Coordinates of C-alpha atoms in Angstrom, one line a residue:
X134 CA -10.9 22.2 15.5
X135 CA -11.1 25.4 17.5
X136 CA -8.0 27.6 17.5
X137 CA -7.8 27.1 21.2
X138 CA -7.9 23.4 20.4
X139 CA -5.3 23.6 18.0
X140 CA -3.1 25.8 20.4
X141 CA -3.4 22.8 23.0
X142 CA -2.7 20.0 20.7
X143 CA 0.5 21.8 19.7
X144 CA 1.5 22.8 23.0
X145 CA 2.0 26.1 21.6
X146 CA 0.6 29.7 23.2
X147 CA -1.8 31.5 21.5
X148 CA 0.3 33.9 19.7
X149 CA 2.7 31.3 18.1
X150 CA -0.3 29.1 17.1
X151 CA -2.1 32.2 15.6
X152 CA 1.0 32.8 13.3
X153 CA 0.7 29.3 11.9
X154 CA -2.9 29.5 11.4
X155 CA -2.8 32.9 9.6
X156 CA -0.2 31.4 7.3
X157 CA -2.1 28.5 6.8
X158 CA -5.2 30.4 6.0
X159 CA -3.1 32.7 3.4
X160 CA -1.8 29.9 1.4
X161 CA -5.5 28.2 1.2
X162 CA -4.5 25.3 3.1
X163 CA -7.2 25.6 5.7
X164 CA -10.5 27.7 6.2
X165 CA -13.0 29.1 8.9
X166 CA -16.3 27.4 9.4
X167 CA -19.0 28.3 11.6
X168 CA -20.0 25.6 14.0
X169 CA -23.6 26.7 15.7
X170 CA -23.2 23.9 18.2
X171 CA -19.9 25.5 19.4
X172 CA -19.9 28.3 22.0
X173 CA -17.6 28.3 24.6
X174 CA -19.7 31.0 26.7
X175 CA -22.7 28.6 26.7
X176 CA -24.7 31.7 25.8
X177 CA -26.7 32.5 23.0
X178 CA -25.3 34.4 19.8
X179 CA -22.5 34.5 17.3
X180 CA -21.7 30.7 16.5
X181 CA -18.0 29.4 17.1
X182 CA -15.3 29.7 14.3
X183 CA -13.6 26.3 13.6
X184 CA -10.9 25.3 11.2
X185 CA -10.7 22.7 8.7
X186 CA -8.7 21.6 5.9
X187 CA -9.2 22.7 2.3
X188 CA -9.1 18.9 0.8
X189 CA -8.8 20.3 -2.6
X190 CA -5.9 22.8 -2.0
X191 CA -3.3 20.3 -3.0
X192 CA -3.3 16.7 -4.2
X193 CA -0.6 13.8 -4.2
X194 CA -0.5 10.9 -6.6
X195 CA 0.6 7.3 -5.8
X196 CA 1.1 4.7 -8.6
X197 CA 1.6 1.0 -8.5
X198 CA 3.4 -0.5 -11.4
X199 CA 2.4 -4.4 -11.0
X200 CA 3.1 -7.2 -13.4
X201 CA -0.3 -7.1 -14.7
X202 CA -1.6 -3.9 -13.7
X203 CA -1.1 0.0 -13.2
X204 CA -3.0 1.4 -10.2
X205 CA -3.4 5.3 -9.5
X206 CA -4.5 6.9 -6.4
X207 CA -5.1 10.5 -5.8
X208 CA -5.4 11.8 -2.4
X209 CA -6.4 15.3 -1.3
X210 CA -4.9 17.3 1.5
X211 CA -7.0 15.8 4.2
X212 CA -5.7 12.5 3.1
X213 CA -8.8 11.4 1.4
X214 CA -8.7 9.2 -1.9
X215 CA -10.6 11.2 -4.0
X216 CA -9.8 9.1 -7.5
X217 CA -8.6 5.6 -8.2
X218 CA -8.1 4.1 -11.3
X219 CA -6.7 0.6 -12.8
X220 CA -5.6 -0.4 -15.9
X221 CA -4.2 -3.8 -17.2
X222 CA -0.3 -3.6 -18.0
X223 CA 1.8 -6.2 -20.0
X224 CA 4.9 -7.0 -17.3
X225 CA 6.7 -8.6 -20.3
X226 CA 7.8 -4.9 -21.3
X227 CA 11.0 -5.3 -19.6
X228 CA 11.6 -1.8 -20.4
X229 CA 11.4 0.4 -17.1
X230 CA 11.0 3.7 -19.3
X231 CA 8.2 2.4 -21.2
X232 CA 6.5 1.2 -18.0
X233 CA 7.1 4.6 -16.4
X234 CA 6.0 6.4 -19.7
X235 CA 2.6 4.4 -19.3
X236 CA 2.4 4.9 -15.5
X237 CA 2.9 8.4 -15.7
X238 CA 0.2 9.2 -18.6
X239 CA -2.4 7.1 -16.6
X240 CA -1.6 9.3 -13.6
X241 CA -1.8 12.4 -15.4
X242 CA -4.9 11.6 -17.0
X243 CA -6.3 10.7 -13.6
X244 CA -5.6 14.0 -12.5
X245 CA -8.0 17.0 -13.8
X246 CA -5.9 19.4 -15.9
X247 CA -6.9 22.4 -13.4
X248 CA -5.5 20.5 -10.3
X249 CA -2.0 19.8 -11.9
X250 CA -0.4 22.7 -10.7
X251 CA -1.6 21.9 -7.3
X252 CA 0.0 18.5 -7.2
X253 CA 2.6 18.1 -4.6
X254 CA 4.1 14.7 -5.7
X255 CA 4.1 11.5 -7.1
X256 CA 5.0 8.2 -5.3
X257 CA 5.8 5.2 -7.2
X258 CA 5.3 1.7 -5.8
X259 CA 6.8 -1.7 -7.6
X260 CA 7.7 -5.2 -6.7
X261 CA 11.3 -4.4 -6.1
X262 CA 14.4 -5.3 -4.1
X263 CA 15.5 -1.7 -3.4
X264 CA 18.6 -0.6 -1.4
X265 CA 18.3 1.9 1.3
X266 CA 18.5 5.0 -1.1
X267 CA 15.8 3.6 -3.2
X268 CA 17.7 2.5 -6.2
X269 CA 16.3 -0.9 -7.5
X270 CA 18.6 -3.8 -7.0
X271 CA 16.3 -6.3 -9.0
X272 CA 12.7 -6.5 -9.9
X273 CA 12.5 -10.2 -11.0
X274 CA 8.9 -10.2 -12.1
X275 CA 9.5 -7.1 -14.5
X276 CA 13.0 -8.0 -15.4
X277 CA 14.6 -4.9 -14.2
X278 CA 18.3 -4.8 -12.8
X279 CA 20.2 -1.9 -11.3
X280 CA 17.5 1.1 -12.1
X281 CA 17.4 4.6 -11.0
X282 CA 13.5 4.7 -11.0
X283 CA 13.1 8.0 -9.5
X284 CA 15.4 9.5 -12.0
X285 CA 13.2 8.0 -14.8
X286 CA 10.0 9.1 -13.3
X287 CA 11.1 12.7 -12.7
X288 CA 12.4 13.0 -16.6
X289 CA 8.8 11.7 -17.5
X290 CA 6.8 14.3 -15.4
X291 CA 5.7 17.6 -16.9
X292 CA 6.8 19.7 -13.9
X293 CA 9.5 19.3 -11.2
X294 CA 7.0 17.4 -8.8
X295 CA 8.7 15.5 -5.7
X296 CA 9.2 11.8 -6.4
X297 CA 9.8 9.1 -4.1
X298 CA 9.9 5.4 -4.7
X299 CA 9.2 2.4 -2.7
X300 CA 8.8 -1.7 -2.5
X301 CA 5.2 -2.2 -2.9
X302 CA 4.7 -4.2 0.2
X303 CA 6.2 -1.2 2.2
X304 CA 4.2 1.2 0.4
X305 CA 1.2 -1.3 1.3
X306 CA 2.1 -1.0 5.0
X307 CA 2.8 2.8 4.9
X308 CA -0.9 3.3 3.5
X309 CA -2.4 1.0 6.4
X310 CA -0.7 3.0 9.0
X311 CA -0.7 6.5 8.0
X312 CA -4.1 6.3 6.1
X313 CA -6.1 3.9 8.2
X314 CA -4.4 3.7 11.7
X315 CA -3.5 -0.1 11.2
X316 CA -0.4 -1.4 13.2
X317 CA 0.1 1.7 15.1
X318 CA 0.7 -0.7 18.2
X319 CA 2.5 -3.9 18.5
X320 CA 3.9 -5.8 15.5
X321 CA 2.0 -5.9 11.9
X322 CA 2.9 -8.1 9.1
X323 CA 1.2 -6.8 6.0
X324 CA 1.7 -9.2 2.9
X325 CA 0.7 -7.5 -0.8
X326 CA -0.6 -10.6 -3.0
X327 CA -0.2 -10.1 -6.8
X328 CA 1.8 -12.3 -9.1
X329 CA 4.3 -12.1 -6.2
X330 CA 4.2 -11.9 -2.7
X331 CA 5.7 -9.0 -0.7
X332 CA 5.9 -8.5 2.8
X333 CA 6.2 -5.1 5.1
X334 CA 6.5 -5.2 8.9
X335 CA 5.2 -2.6 11.2
X336 CA 6.7 -2.4 14.6
X337 CA 4.6 0.3 16.8
X338 CA 3.6 2.1 13.6
X339 CA 7.3 2.2 12.3
X340 CA 8.4 0.3 9.2
X341 CA 10.9 -2.2 9.9
X342 CA 13.5 -2.3 6.9
X343 CA 16.2 -4.4 7.8
X344 CA 19.8 -3.9 7.5
X345 CA 19.8 -3.7 3.6
X346 CA 16.2 -2.4 3.0
X347 CA 15.0 -6.3 2.3
X348 CA 13.0 -7.1 5.4
X349 CA 9.6 -8.7 5.2
X350 CA 10.2 -10.6 1.8
X351 CA 8.0 -13.2 2.7
X352 CA 7.4 -14.2 -1.0
X353 CA 11.3 -15.7 -1.2
X354 CA 10.7 -18.0 1.7
X355 CA 12.2 -21.5 0.4
X356 CA 9.7 -24.3 0.2
X357 CA 12.4 -26.8 -0.2
X358 CA 16.0 -27.7 0.1
X359 CA 16.9 -27.3 -3.7
X360 CA 19.7 -25.0 -4.1
X361 CA 19.9 -22.3 -6.7
X362 CA 17.8 -19.1 -7.1
X363 CA 15.3 -21.3 -9.0
X364 CA 14.5 -23.5 -6.2
X365 CA 10.9 -23.4 -5.2
X366 CA 9.9 -20.2 -3.3
X367 CA 6.4 -19.0 -1.7
X368 CA 5.6 -16.6 -4.8
X369 CA 5.8 -19.0 -7.1
X370 CA 3.6 -21.4 -5.4
X371 CA 0.7 -19.3 -4.6
X372 CA 1.5 -15.9 -6.3
X373 CA -1.2 -14.9 -9.1
X374 CA 0.3 -16.7 -12.0
X375 CA 0.5 -20.0 -10.2
X376 CA -2.7 -20.1 -8.8
X377 CA -4.6 -19.2 -12.2
X378 CA -2.4 -22.0 -14.0
X379 CA -3.4 -24.5 -11.3
X380 CA -7.0 -23.5 -12.1
X381 CA -6.8 -23.6 -15.7
X382 CA -5.2 -27.1 -15.5
X383 CA -7.9 -28.1 -13.2
X384 CA -11.0 -27.0 -14.6
X385 CA -10.0 -27.2 -18.1
X386 CA -10.5 -23.9 -19.0
X387 CA -7.4 -22.2 -20.4
X388 CA -8.6 -18.7 -20.3
X389 CA -9.8 -18.5 -16.9
X390 CA -9.2 -15.2 -14.7
X391 CA -8.7 -15.1 -10.9
X392 CA -12.5 -13.5 -11.1
X393 CA -13.7 -16.7 -12.5
X394 CA -11.8 -18.8 -9.8
X395 CA -13.3 -16.7 -6.9
X396 CA -16.7 -16.8 -8.4
X397 CA -16.5 -20.7 -8.9
X398 CA -15.2 -21.3 -5.1
X399 CA -18.1 -19.3 -3.9
X400 CA -20.3 -21.5 -6.2
X401 CA -18.4 -24.6 -4.7
X402 CA -17.3 -25.9 -8.0
X403 CA -15.2 -28.9 -7.0
X404 CA -12.1 -28.1 -9.2
X405 CA -11.9 -24.6 -7.8
X406 CA -12.4 -25.6 -4.4
X407 CA -9.6 -27.9 -4.5
X408 CA -7.2 -25.4 -5.9
X409 CA -8.4 -22.8 -3.2
X410 CA -7.7 -25.4 -0.2
X411 CA -4.4 -25.9 -1.4
X412 CA -3.6 -22.3 -1.8
X413 CA -5.1 -22.0 1.9
X414 CA -2.7 -24.8 3.1
X415 CA 0.4 -23.4 1.7
X416 CA -0.6 -19.6 2.7
X417 CA -0.9 -21.2 6.3
X418 CA 2.3 -23.2 6.2
X419 CA 3.9 -19.7 5.1
X420 CA 2.3 -17.6 7.8
X421 CA 3.2 -20.0 10.5
X422 CA 7.0 -19.5 9.2
X423 CA 6.6 -15.8 9.5
X424 CA 4.9 -15.8 12.9
X425 CA 7.7 -17.9 14.4
X426 CA 10.3 -15.0 13.4
X427 CA 8.7 -12.0 13.9
X428 CA 5.5 -12.9 16.1
X429 CA 2.7 -10.4 14.8
X430 CA -0.6 -9.4 16.4
X431 CA -2.0 -8.8 13.3
X432 CA -1.6 -9.9 9.6
X433 CA -3.2 -7.9 6.9
X434 CA -3.6 -9.3 3.5
X435 CA -3.8 -7.2 0.3
X436 CA -3.6 -7.1 -3.3
X437 CA -6.0 -8.9 -5.9
X438 CA -5.3 -12.5 -4.6
X439 CA -6.1 -11.6 -1.3
X440 CA -9.8 -11.5 -2.4
X441 CA -9.7 -15.3 -2.4
X442 CA -8.9 -15.5 1.5
X443 CA -12.4 -14.5 2.4
X444 CA -13.9 -17.7 1.1
X445 CA -11.4 -19.9 2.5
X446 CA -10.5 -17.9 5.7
X447 CA -11.6 -20.9 7.9
X448 CA -9.4 -23.3 5.8
X449 CA -6.6 -21.1 6.5
X450 CA -7.3 -20.9 10.1
X451 CA -7.7 -24.7 10.5
X452 CA -4.2 -25.2 8.6
X453 CA -2.6 -22.7 10.8
X454 CA -3.7 -24.6 14.2
X455 CA -2.7 -27.8 12.9
X456 CA 0.6 -26.7 12.5
X457 CA 1.1 -24.4 15.3
X458 CA 2.1 -25.3 19.0
X459 CA -0.4 -24.7 21.3
X460 CA 1.9 -22.2 23.1
X461 CA 2.1 -19.8 20.3
X462 CA -1.0 -17.4 19.9
X463 CA -2.4 -17.0 16.5
X464 CA -2.5 -13.6 15.0
X465 CA -5.6 -11.9 13.8
X466 CA -6.0 -11.8 10.0
X467 CA -7.4 -9.0 8.3
X468 CA -8.3 -7.8 4.7
X469 CA -9.0 -4.3 4.0
X470 CA -11.8 -3.1 1.7
X471 CA -9.5 -1.7 -1.2
X472 CA -7.4 -4.6 -1.7
X473 CA -6.4 -3.6 -5.4
X474 CA -5.2 -0.2 -4.5
X475 CA -3.2 -0.7 -1.2
X476 CA 0.4 -0.1 -2.8
X477 CA -0.7 2.9 -4.9
X478 CA -2.7 4.3 -1.8
X479 CA 0.5 4.1 0.4
X480 CA 2.6 5.5 -2.5
X481 CA 0.3 8.7 -2.2
X482 CA 0.5 8.6 1.4
X483 CA 4.1 9.0 1.4
X484 CA 4.0 12.2 -0.6
X485 CA 1.1 13.3 1.6
X486 CA 3.1 12.8 4.6
X487 CA 6.2 14.2 3.2
X488 CA 4.4 17.5 2.3
X489 CA 3.0 17.7 5.8
X490 CA 6.6 16.9 7.5
X491 CA 8.4 18.8 5.3
X492 CA 10.7 15.9 4.6
X493 CA 11.0 12.3 3.8
X494 CA 9.4 10.8 6.7
X495 CA 8.2 7.7 4.8
X496 CA 9.8 6.1 1.6
X497 CA 13.0 6.4 -0.1
X498 CA 14.7 9.9 -0.3
X499 CA 15.4 9.5 -3.9
X500 CA 14.2 11.9 -6.0
X501 CA 13.3 14.5 -3.1

């Protein structure tokens, strides 16, 4: 982008935009590059000078603490994911302090030592019910209750980095709109599918949190009329734990994993196909209920379990059509490429956006 282009984009005069550019140059956030194709006069001679972001100038870390894994993403100043790493995690630890200790250690090991002083923040995403201030009310799958996660993270860091915390499905939604431009128009439902099922709702690019910060909790849709908190809910039916339990039971393989199921569905192994079809039917039922409430144009599925959808997409669509009145249009269903890093990527995007905006545009303000 040229200086003139930037001034027009910012709607500033040349002097004001020049001061901003000089400040960015002095801080090493942008640099000048020659563009041989850019010559505003149209005459031969000196090439034009453009400005570009210095990607390596600063870093932003995003971490997802899941039930079975911890994922880390590093973004550069240009918003590009430059490093991703994932390691197994035992969600039965039940101690948020120990979970944070492991997560921070992995994040620091991901970030080269020479870049730690350039880190401008760490975002944390967990499958938690949070209040509007980012405090965890409850994390059923991890056994956490009433936790100030940002404070625990802050105490574990080697430097006073900014910290933000977010529900993992909302983080997935934030990453989709901020990093990929998904959901900038219309209504988009994003479903993060791991051991639990979390949902985030984007309306014209803005995250819909609801009155208490709990909008989009699709995994807690009731599947029956049984009373009490232990009644049947969606995530207990098609989340990773139940999905694998069903396949182990059907196949007689007590140590089968998700990758085994996905491979066997692709190979048309009868037991795997039966489990996948039941999963597709239940997913279609749940999505149809969500569609009746929020009427999304697009549904985006993420998380490791979403890898199964590509193999049964036609079955999901068939079941959706069977239970949807003709007067209701069906939404598009999309799967991002990096299904295993969506929440961590979104957590890093929160910090990137915060740095650019100078505030807490995304995520909770806890820890800022």
